[in-house]
């Protein structure tokens, strides 16, 4: 490369680097303000009943964002190229005596480039995140407005469907409760039947073991039948007498 061994070439590279750094600094400030104003316009749009004006403003800001992003990327690429040329210059034999000072200067320009690159990507990432989030919220709001602006008949029909669904759920719940009560009653009766069978079995066992007790039980049963017959006869006679008395 022509002129790579003289100090004038190095100074020219440093001049180019400082100029690009100054341009990047100004551009990044404007870029950050653009992102801040974009977020403010989005916030204003949320509280505004009419979305037309904020939407136009954000459309313009989107174009400005794309333009400034391209310009910043080009400036960063140019500054990277200048830094590469400065690094190449520090490796030439003619600059060996000043290598420490040159490396210190080069490192400072590299740090500045790294800071500007980091700031650019951070601001750009924040801007894209805000735009993506707001676009999603805008889509949701649009769907809500579309739903609200639907015909009253459809809304009324939807409400009726929901009420009917709730009634069906209540009926199903009532049927489940009734079935549960019936199952519990069945289990209780089954348990009682088992207890009665157990008692009867014990009584039969006792009767078989002790004939006297068996005879006594039979006599008691016969007396109960006789008493029942006597009581039935008395009731029948009394009923007949009352009927005869009533008809006379």
PDB file of C-alpha atoms in Angstrom:
ATOM      1  CA  UNK A   1       0.000   0.000   0.000  1.00  0.00           C
ATOM      2  CA  UNK A   2       1.400   3.387  -0.987  1.00  0.00           C
ATOM      3  CA  UNK A   3       2.522   5.642   1.825  1.00  0.00           C
ATOM      4  CA  UNK A   4       1.905   3.032   4.498  1.00  0.00           C
ATOM      5  CA  UNK A   5       5.295   3.633   6.128  1.00  0.00           C
ATOM      6  CA  UNK A   6       5.028   7.368   6.919  1.00  0.00           C
ATOM      7  CA  UNK A   7       3.387   9.047   9.897  1.00  0.00           C
ATOM      8  CA  UNK A   8       1.162  11.147   7.653  1.00  0.00           C
ATOM      9  CA  UNK A   9      -0.745   8.020   6.705  1.00  0.00           C
ATOM     10  CA  UNK A  10      -1.313   7.199  10.374  1.00  0.00           C
ATOM     11  CA  UNK A  11      -2.536  10.711  11.122  1.00  0.00           C
ATOM     12  CA  UNK A  12      -4.871  10.539   8.158  1.00  0.00           C
ATOM     13  CA  UNK A  13      -6.322   7.303   9.511  1.00  0.00           C
ATOM     14  CA  UNK A  14      -6.766   8.833  12.955  1.00  0.00           C
ATOM     15  CA  UNK A  15      -8.481  11.847  11.394  1.00  0.00           C
ATOM     16  CA  UNK A  16     -10.868   9.564   9.531  1.00  0.00           C
ATOM     17  CA  UNK A  17     -11.549   7.582  12.690  1.00  0.00           C
ATOM     18  CA  UNK A  18     -12.311  10.701  14.755  1.00  0.00           C
ATOM     19  CA  UNK A  19     -14.582  12.058  12.042  1.00  0.00           C
ATOM     20  CA  UNK A  20     -16.531   8.785  11.832  1.00  0.00           C
ATOM     21  CA  UNK A  21     -16.730   8.598  15.617  1.00  0.00           C
ATOM     22  CA  UNK A  22     -18.170  12.129  15.780  1.00  0.00           C
ATOM     23  CA  UNK A  23     -20.750  11.279  13.132  1.00  0.00           C
ATOM     24  CA  UNK A  24     -21.661   8.080  14.936  1.00  0.00           C
ATOM     25  CA  UNK A  25     -22.037   9.925  18.219  1.00  0.00           C
ATOM     26  CA  UNK A  26     -24.484  12.426  16.713  1.00  0.00           C
ATOM     27  CA  UNK A  27     -26.377   9.738  14.822  1.00  0.00           C
ATOM     28  CA  UNK A  28     -26.725   7.563  17.904  1.00  0.00           C
ATOM     29  CA  UNK A  29     -28.135  10.471  19.925  1.00  0.00           C
ATOM     30  CA  UNK A  30     -30.729  11.125  17.215  1.00  0.00           C
ATOM     31  CA  UNK A  31     -31.415   7.406  16.942  1.00  0.00           C
ATOM     32  CA  UNK A  32     -32.059   7.149  20.682  1.00  0.00           C
ATOM     33  CA  UNK A  33     -34.410  10.169  20.591  1.00  0.00           C
ATOM     34  CA  UNK A  34     -36.306   8.583  17.710  1.00  0.00           C
ATOM     35  CA  UNK A  35     -36.878   5.415  19.719  1.00  0.00           C
ATOM     36  CA  UNK A  36     -38.014   7.419  22.746  1.00  0.00           C
ATOM     37  CA  UNK A  37     -40.474   9.494  20.715  1.00  0.00           C
ATOM     38  CA  UNK A  38     -41.749   6.335  19.024  1.00  0.00           C
ATOM     39  CA  UNK A  39     -42.591   4.828  22.409  1.00  0.00           C
ATOM     40  CA  UNK A  40     -44.293   8.073  23.494  1.00  0.00           C
ATOM     41  CA  UNK A  41     -46.463   8.104  20.372  1.00  0.00           C
ATOM     42  CA  UNK A  42     -47.469   4.521  21.034  1.00  0.00           C
ATOM     43  CA  UNK A  43     -48.480   5.431  24.594  1.00  0.00           C
ATOM     44  CA  UNK A  44     -50.538   8.355  23.289  1.00  0.00           C
ATOM     45  CA  UNK A  45     -52.228   6.067  20.843  1.00  0.00           C
ATOM     46  CA  UNK A  46     -53.457   3.834  23.661  1.00  0.00           C
ATOM     47  CA  UNK A  47     -55.356   6.696  25.319  1.00  0.00           C
ATOM     48  CA  UNK A  48     -56.619   8.243  22.055  1.00  0.00           C
ATOM     49  CA  UNK A  49     -59.967   7.092  20.731  1.00  0.00           C
ATOM     50  CA  UNK A  50     -58.876   7.831  17.165  1.00  0.00           C
ATOM     51  CA  UNK A  51     -55.867   5.860  15.908  1.00  0.00           C
ATOM     52  CA  UNK A  52     -55.367   7.661  12.577  1.00  0.00           C
ATOM     53  CA  UNK A  53     -52.870  10.396  13.464  1.00  0.00           C
ATOM     54  CA  UNK A  54     -50.630   8.324  15.778  1.00  0.00           C
ATOM     55  CA  UNK A  55     -50.650   5.564  13.195  1.00  0.00           C
ATOM     56  CA  UNK A  56     -49.370   7.957  10.519  1.00  0.00           C
ATOM     57  CA  UNK A  57     -46.725   9.314  12.883  1.00  0.00           C
ATOM     58  CA  UNK A  58     -45.499   5.837  13.717  1.00  0.00           C
ATOM     59  CA  UNK A  59     -45.434   4.916  10.034  1.00  0.00           C
ATOM     60  CA  UNK A  60     -43.136   7.892   9.389  1.00  0.00           C
ATOM     61  CA  UNK A  61     -40.989   6.964  12.373  1.00  0.00           C
ATOM     62  CA  UNK A  62     -40.702   3.411  11.091  1.00  0.00           C
ATOM     63  CA  UNK A  63     -39.255   4.710   7.826  1.00  0.00           C
ATOM     64  CA  UNK A  64     -36.887   7.020   9.709  1.00  0.00           C
ATOM     65  CA  UNK A  65     -35.806   4.117  11.882  1.00  0.00           C
ATOM     66  CA  UNK A  66     -34.995   1.943   8.879  1.00  0.00           C
ATOM     67  CA  UNK A  67     -33.084   4.777   7.189  1.00  0.00           C
ATOM     68  CA  UNK A  68     -31.048   5.656  10.288  1.00  0.00           C
ATOM     69  CA  UNK A  69     -30.307   1.986  10.957  1.00  0.00           C
ATOM     70  CA  UNK A  70     -28.793   1.608   7.495  1.00  0.00           C
ATOM     71  CA  UNK A  71     -26.757   4.818   7.898  1.00  0.00           C
ATOM     72  CA  UNK A  72     -25.422   3.746  11.296  1.00  0.00           C
ATOM     73  CA  UNK A  73     -24.512   0.299  10.028  1.00  0.00           C
ATOM     74  CA  UNK A  74     -22.598   1.896   7.136  1.00  0.00           C
ATOM     75  CA  UNK A  75     -20.736   4.252   9.505  1.00  0.00           C
ATOM     76  CA  UNK A  76     -19.843   1.367  11.815  1.00  0.00           C
ATOM     77  CA  UNK A  77     -18.580  -0.619   8.842  1.00  0.00           C
ATOM     78  CA  UNK A  78     -16.417   2.315   7.702  1.00  0.00           C
ATOM     79  CA  UNK A  79     -15.021   2.823  11.205  1.00  0.00           C
ATOM     80  CA  UNK A  80     -14.254  -0.898  11.419  1.00  0.00           C
ATOM     81  CA  UNK A  81     -12.376  -0.693   8.127  1.00  0.00           C
ATOM     82  CA  UNK A  82     -10.344   2.293   9.365  1.00  0.00           C
ATOM     83  CA  UNK A  83      -9.474   0.450  12.566  1.00  0.00           C
ATOM     84  CA  UNK A  84      -8.345  -2.536  10.498  1.00  0.00           C
ATOM     85  CA  UNK A  85      -6.070  -0.253   8.449  1.00  0.00           C
ATOM     86  CA  UNK A  86      -4.657   1.236  11.678  1.00  0.00           C
ATOM     87  CA  UNK A  87      -3.982  -2.271  12.990  1.00  0.00           C
ATOM     88  CA  UNK A  88      -2.243  -3.120   9.724  1.00  0.00           C
ATOM     89  CA  UNK A  89      -0.117   0.008  10.024  1.00  0.00           C
ATOM     90  CA  UNK A  90       1.043  -0.936  13.550  1.00  0.00           C
ATOM     91  CA  UNK A  91       2.453  -4.176  12.143  1.00  0.00           C
ATOM     92  CA  UNK A  92       4.696  -2.479   9.523  1.00  0.00           C
ATOM     93  CA  UNK A  93       8.456  -2.546  10.171  1.00  0.00           C
ATOM     94  CA  UNK A  94       8.776   1.240   9.998  1.00  0.00           C
ATOM     95  CA  UNK A  95       6.457   1.781  12.989  1.00  0.00           C
ATOM     96  CA  UNK A  96       8.168  -0.625  15.346  1.00  0.00           C
ATOM     97  CA  UNK A  97       9.799   2.180  17.400  1.00  0.00           C
ATOM     98  CA  UNK A  98       6.394   3.746  18.111  1.00  0.00           C
ATOM     99  CA  UNK A  99       4.491   0.487  18.394  1.00  0.00           C
ATOM    100  CA  UNK A 100       3.478   0.912  22.082  1.00  0.00           C
ATOM    101  CA  UNK A 101       2.001   4.378  21.526  1.00  0.00           C
ATOM    102  CA  UNK A 102       0.305   3.287  18.317  1.00  0.00           C
ATOM    103  CA  UNK A 103      -1.189   0.219  19.977  1.00  0.00           C
ATOM    104  CA  UNK A 104      -2.536   2.372  22.824  1.00  0.00           C
ATOM    105  CA  UNK A 105      -4.207   4.739  20.346  1.00  0.00           C
ATOM    106  CA  UNK A 106      -5.556   1.843  18.309  1.00  0.00           C
ATOM    107  CA  UNK A 107      -6.980   0.194  21.408  1.00  0.00           C
ATOM    108  CA  UNK A 108      -8.762   3.417  22.357  1.00  0.00           C
ATOM    109  CA  UNK A 109     -10.398   3.623  18.918  1.00  0.00           C
ATOM    110  CA  UNK A 110     -11.358  -0.040  19.123  1.00  0.00           C
ATOM    111  CA  UNK A 111     -13.008   0.550  22.519  1.00  0.00           C
ATOM    112  CA  UNK A 112     -14.959   3.468  21.079  1.00  0.00           C
ATOM    113  CA  UNK A 113     -16.075   1.327  18.143  1.00  0.00           C
ATOM    114  CA  UNK A 114     -17.139  -1.457  20.472  1.00  0.00           C
ATOM    115  CA  UNK A 115     -19.136   0.975  22.656  1.00  0.00           C
ATOM    116  CA  UNK A 116     -20.886   2.513  19.647  1.00  0.00           C
ATOM    117  CA  UNK A 117     -21.667  -0.910  18.212  1.00  0.00           C
ATOM    118  CA  UNK A 118     -23.093  -2.087  21.530  1.00  0.00           C
ATOM    119  CA  UNK A 119     -25.178   1.075  21.940  1.00  0.00           C
ATOM    120  CA  UNK A 120     -26.523   0.789  18.383  1.00  0.00           C
ATOM    121  CA  UNK A 121     -27.600  -2.845  18.755  1.00  0.00           C
ATOM    122  CA  UNK A 122     -29.111  -2.165  22.180  1.00  0.00           C
ATOM    123  CA  UNK A 123     -31.157   0.818  20.967  1.00  0.00           C
ATOM    124  CA  UNK A 124     -32.223  -1.025  17.837  1.00  0.00           C
ATOM    125  CA  UNK A 125     -33.232  -4.083  19.849  1.00  0.00           C
ATOM    126  CA  UNK A 126     -35.323  -1.964  22.236  1.00  0.00           C
ATOM    127  CA  UNK A 127     -37.024  -0.233  19.316  1.00  0.00           C
ATOM    128  CA  UNK A 128     -37.878  -3.519  17.597  1.00  0.00           C
ATOM    129  CA  UNK A 129     -39.160  -4.995  20.871  1.00  0.00           C
ATOM    130  CA  UNK A 130     -41.436  -1.988  21.436  1.00  0.00           C
ATOM    131  CA  UNK A 131     -42.729  -2.123  17.883  1.00  0.00           C
ATOM    132  CA  UNK A 132     -43.379  -5.854  18.040  1.00  0.00           C
ATOM    133  CA  UNK A 133     -45.162  -5.577  21.375  1.00  0.00           C
ATOM    134  CA  UNK A 134     -47.287  -2.646  20.264  1.00  0.00           C
ATOM    135  CA  UNK A 135     -48.164  -4.327  16.964  1.00  0.00           C
ATOM    136  CA  UNK A 136     -49.353  -7.352  18.930  1.00  0.00           C
ATOM    137  CA  UNK A 137     -51.402  -5.181  21.292  1.00  0.00           C
ATOM    138  CA  UNK A 138     -52.816  -3.307  18.322  1.00  0.00           C
ATOM    139  CA  UNK A 139     -53.907  -6.571  16.744  1.00  0.00           C
ATOM    140  CA  UNK A 140     -55.591  -7.625  19.987  1.00  0.00           C
ATOM    141  CA  UNK A 141     -57.364  -4.258  20.283  1.00  0.00           C
ATOM    142  CA  UNK A 142     -58.535  -4.576  16.700  1.00  0.00           C
ATOM    143  CA  UNK A 143     -59.979  -8.017  17.382  1.00  0.00           C
ATOM    144  CA  UNK A 144     -61.757  -6.692  20.480  1.00  0.00           C
ATOM    145  CA  UNK A 145     -63.228  -3.760  18.563  1.00  0.00           C
ATOM    146  CA  UNK A 146     -64.360  -6.107  15.804  1.00  0.00           C
ATOM    147  CA  UNK A 147     -66.061  -8.298  18.362  1.00  0.00           C
ATOM    148  CA  UNK A 148     -67.717  -5.322  20.057  1.00  0.00           C
ATOM    149  CA  UNK A 149     -68.931  -3.922  16.745  1.00  0.00           C
ATOM    150  CA  UNK A 150     -70.626  -7.224  15.859  1.00  0.00           C
ATOM    151  CA  UNK A 151     -74.399  -7.336  15.387  1.00  0.00           C
ATOM    152  CA  UNK A 152     -76.606  -7.238  18.460  1.00  0.00           C
ATOM    153  CA  UNK A 153     -78.404 -10.378  17.300  1.00  0.00           C
ATOM    154  CA  UNK A 154     -75.188 -12.369  17.350  1.00  0.00           C
ATOM    155  CA  UNK A 155     -74.285 -11.015  20.769  1.00  0.00           C
ATOM    156  CA  UNK A 156     -77.773 -11.842  22.081  1.00  0.00           C
ATOM    157  CA  UNK A 157     -77.569 -15.313  20.587  1.00  0.00           C
ATOM    158  CA  UNK A 158     -74.200 -15.833  22.227  1.00  0.00           C
ATOM    159  CA  UNK A 159     -75.602 -14.790  25.600  1.00  0.00           C
ATOM    160  CA  UNK A 160     -78.508 -17.216  25.196  1.00  0.00           C
ATOM    161  CA  UNK A 161     -76.133 -20.020  24.318  1.00  0.00           C
ATOM    162  CA  UNK A 162     -74.046 -19.252  27.392  1.00  0.00           C
ATOM    163  CA  UNK A 163     -77.110 -19.202  29.654  1.00  0.00           C
ATOM    164  CA  UNK A 164     -78.387 -22.477  28.192  1.00  0.00           C
ATOM    165  CA  UNK A 165     -74.966 -24.012  28.705  1.00  0.00           C
ATOM    166  CA  UNK A 166     -75.017 -22.873  32.341  1.00  0.00           C
ATOM    167  CA  UNK A 167     -78.473 -24.392  32.843  1.00  0.00           C
ATOM    168  CA  UNK A 168     -77.285 -27.694  31.406  1.00  0.00           C
ATOM    169  CA  UNK A 169     -74.294 -27.675  33.715  1.00  0.00           C
ATOM    170  CA  UNK A 170     -76.552 -27.017  36.735  1.00  0.00           C
ATOM    171  CA  UNK A 171     -78.905 -29.836  35.681  1.00  0.00           C
ATOM    172  CA  UNK A 172     -75.999 -32.200  35.239  1.00  0.00           C
ATOM    173  CA  UNK A 173     -74.694 -31.255  38.668  1.00  0.00           C
ATOM    174  CA  UNK A 174     -78.158 -31.891  40.215  1.00  0.00           C
ATOM    175  CA  UNK A 175     -78.378 -35.317  38.559  1.00  0.00           C
ATOM    176  CA  UNK A 176     -74.907 -36.195  39.866  1.00  0.00           C
ATOM    177  CA  UNK A 177     -75.965 -35.201  43.394  1.00  0.00           C
ATOM    178  CA  UNK A 178     -79.149 -37.297  43.150  1.00  0.00           C
ATOM    179  CA  UNK A 179     -77.211 -40.322  41.941  1.00  0.00           C
ATOM    180  CA  UNK A 180     -74.729 -39.893  44.785  1.00  0.00           C
ATOM    181  CA  UNK A 181     -77.563 -39.815  47.348  1.00  0.00           C
ATOM    182  CA  UNK A 182     -79.161 -42.918  45.811  1.00  0.00           C
ATOM    183  CA  UNK A 183     -75.864 -44.799  45.881  1.00  0.00           C
ATOM    184  CA  UNK A 184     -75.314 -43.837  49.526  1.00  0.00           C
ATOM    185  CA  UNK A 185     -78.856 -45.007  50.413  1.00  0.00           C
ATOM    186  CA  UNK A 186     -78.296 -48.307  48.616  1.00  0.00           C
ATOM    187  CA  UNK A 187     -75.052 -48.890  50.479  1.00  0.00           C
ATOM    188  CA  UNK A 188     -76.769 -48.098  53.786  1.00  0.00           C
ATOM    189  CA  UNK A 189     -79.657 -50.511  53.104  1.00  0.00           C
ATOM    190  CA  UNK A 190     -77.223 -53.211  52.027  1.00  0.00           C
ATOM    191  CA  UNK A 191     -75.330 -52.750  55.272  1.00  0.00           C
ATOM    192  CA  UNK A 192     -78.535 -52.944  57.342  1.00  0.00           C
ATOM    193  CA  UNK A 193     -79.639 -56.075  55.516  1.00  0.00           C
ATOM    194  CA  UNK A 194     -76.329 -57.657  56.342  1.00  0.00           C
ATOM    195  CA  UNK A 195     -76.769 -56.768  60.009  1.00  0.00           C
ATOM    196  CA  UNK A 196     -80.306 -58.243  60.109  1.00  0.00           C
ATOM    197  CA  UNK A 197     -79.118 -61.423  58.431  1.00  0.00           C
ATOM    198  CA  UNK A 198     -76.362 -61.718  61.002  1.00  0.00           C
ATOM    199  CA  UNK A 199     -78.856 -61.282  63.854  1.00  0.00           C
ATOM    200  CA  UNK A 200     -81.250 -63.840  62.365  1.00  0.00           C
ATOM    201  CA  UNK A 201     -78.413 -66.284  61.894  1.00  0.00           C
ATOM    202  CA  UNK A 202     -77.388 -65.885  65.531  1.00  0.00           C
ATOM    203  CA  UNK A 203     -80.985 -66.364  66.710  1.00  0.00           C
ATOM    204  CA  UNK A 204     -81.353 -69.532  64.607  1.00  0.00           C
ATOM    205  CA  UNK A 205     -78.062 -70.817  65.976  1.00  0.00           C
ATOM    206  CA  UNK A 206     -79.247 -70.255  69.545  1.00  0.00           C
ATOM    207  CA  UNK A 207     -82.574 -71.915  68.805  1.00  0.00           C
ATOM    208  CA  UNK A 208     -80.881 -74.987  67.369  1.00  0.00           C
ATOM    209  CA  UNK A 209     -78.536 -75.255  70.336  1.00  0.00           C
ATOM    210  CA  UNK A 210     -81.270 -74.852  72.979  1.00  0.00           C
ATOM    211  CA  UNK A 211     -84.558 -76.666  72.103  1.00  0.00           C
ATOM    212  CA  UNK A 212     -86.268 -75.094  75.090  1.00  0.00           C
ATOM    213  CA  UNK A 213     -85.620 -71.646  73.738  1.00  0.00           C
ATOM    214  CA  UNK A 214     -86.854 -72.835  70.335  1.00  0.00           C
ATOM    215  CA  UNK A 215     -90.125 -74.075  71.846  1.00  0.00           C
ATOM    216  CA  UNK A 216     -90.516 -70.862  73.754  1.00  0.00           C
ATOM    217  CA  UNK A 217     -90.064 -68.842  70.579  1.00  0.00           C
ATOM    218  CA  UNK A 218     -92.635 -71.000  68.766  1.00  0.00           C
ATOM    219  CA  UNK A 219     -95.148 -70.507  71.597  1.00  0.00           C
ATOM    220  CA  UNK A 220     -94.587 -66.795  71.486  1.00  0.00           C
ATOM    221  CA  UNK A 221     -95.180 -66.782  67.761  1.00  0.00           C
ATOM    222  CA  UNK A 222     -98.383 -68.860  68.156  1.00  0.00           C
ATOM    223  CA  UNK A 223     -99.657 -66.492  70.853  1.00  0.00           C
ATOM    224  CA  UNK A 224     -98.934 -63.535  68.627  1.00  0.00           C
ATOM    225  CA  UNK A 225    -100.916 -65.124  65.804  1.00  0.00           C
ATOM    226  CA  UNK A 226    -103.815 -65.951  68.144  1.00  0.00           C
ATOM    227  CA  UNK A 227    -103.861 -62.467  69.542  1.00  0.00           C
ATOM    228  CA  UNK A 228    -103.794 -61.095  66.015  1.00  0.00           C
ATOM    229  CA  UNK A 229    -106.755 -63.286  65.023  1.00  0.00           C
ATOM    230  CA  UNK A 230    -108.727 -62.289  68.110  1.00  0.00           C
ATOM    231  CA  UNK A 231    -107.979 -58.641  67.554  1.00  0.00           C
ATOM    232  CA  UNK A 232    -108.931 -58.933  63.892  1.00  0.00           C
ATOM    233  CA  UNK A 233    -112.218 -60.648  64.786  1.00  0.00           C
ATOM    234  CA  UNK A 234    -113.080 -57.998  67.338  1.00  0.00           C
ATOM    235  CA  UNK A 235    -112.325 -55.241  64.890  1.00  0.00           C
ATOM    236  CA  UNK A 236    -114.420 -56.955  62.208  1.00  0.00           C
ATOM    237  CA  UNK A 237    -117.413 -57.419  64.528  1.00  0.00           C
ATOM    238  CA  UNK A 238    -117.214 -53.827  65.702  1.00  0.00           C
ATOM    239  CA  UNK A 239    -117.036 -52.635  62.126  1.00  0.00           C
ATOM    240  CA  UNK A 240    -120.133 -54.642  61.167  1.00  0.00           C
ATOM    241  CA  UNK A 241    -122.038 -53.308  64.197  1.00  0.00           C
ATOM    242  CA  UNK A 242    -121.096 -49.745  63.319  1.00  0.00           C
ATOM    243  CA  UNK A 243    -122.197 -50.241  59.707  1.00  0.00           C
ATOM    244  CA  UNK A 244    -125.556 -51.703  60.764  1.00  0.00           C
ATOM    245  CA  UNK A 245    -126.026 -48.862  63.186  1.00  0.00           C
ATOM    246  CA  UNK A 246    -125.149 -46.300  60.562  1.00  0.00           C
ATOM    247  CA  UNK A 247    -127.596 -47.643  57.950  1.00  0.00           C
ATOM    248  CA  UNK A 248    -130.449 -47.882  60.488  1.00  0.00           C
TER     249      UNK A 248
END
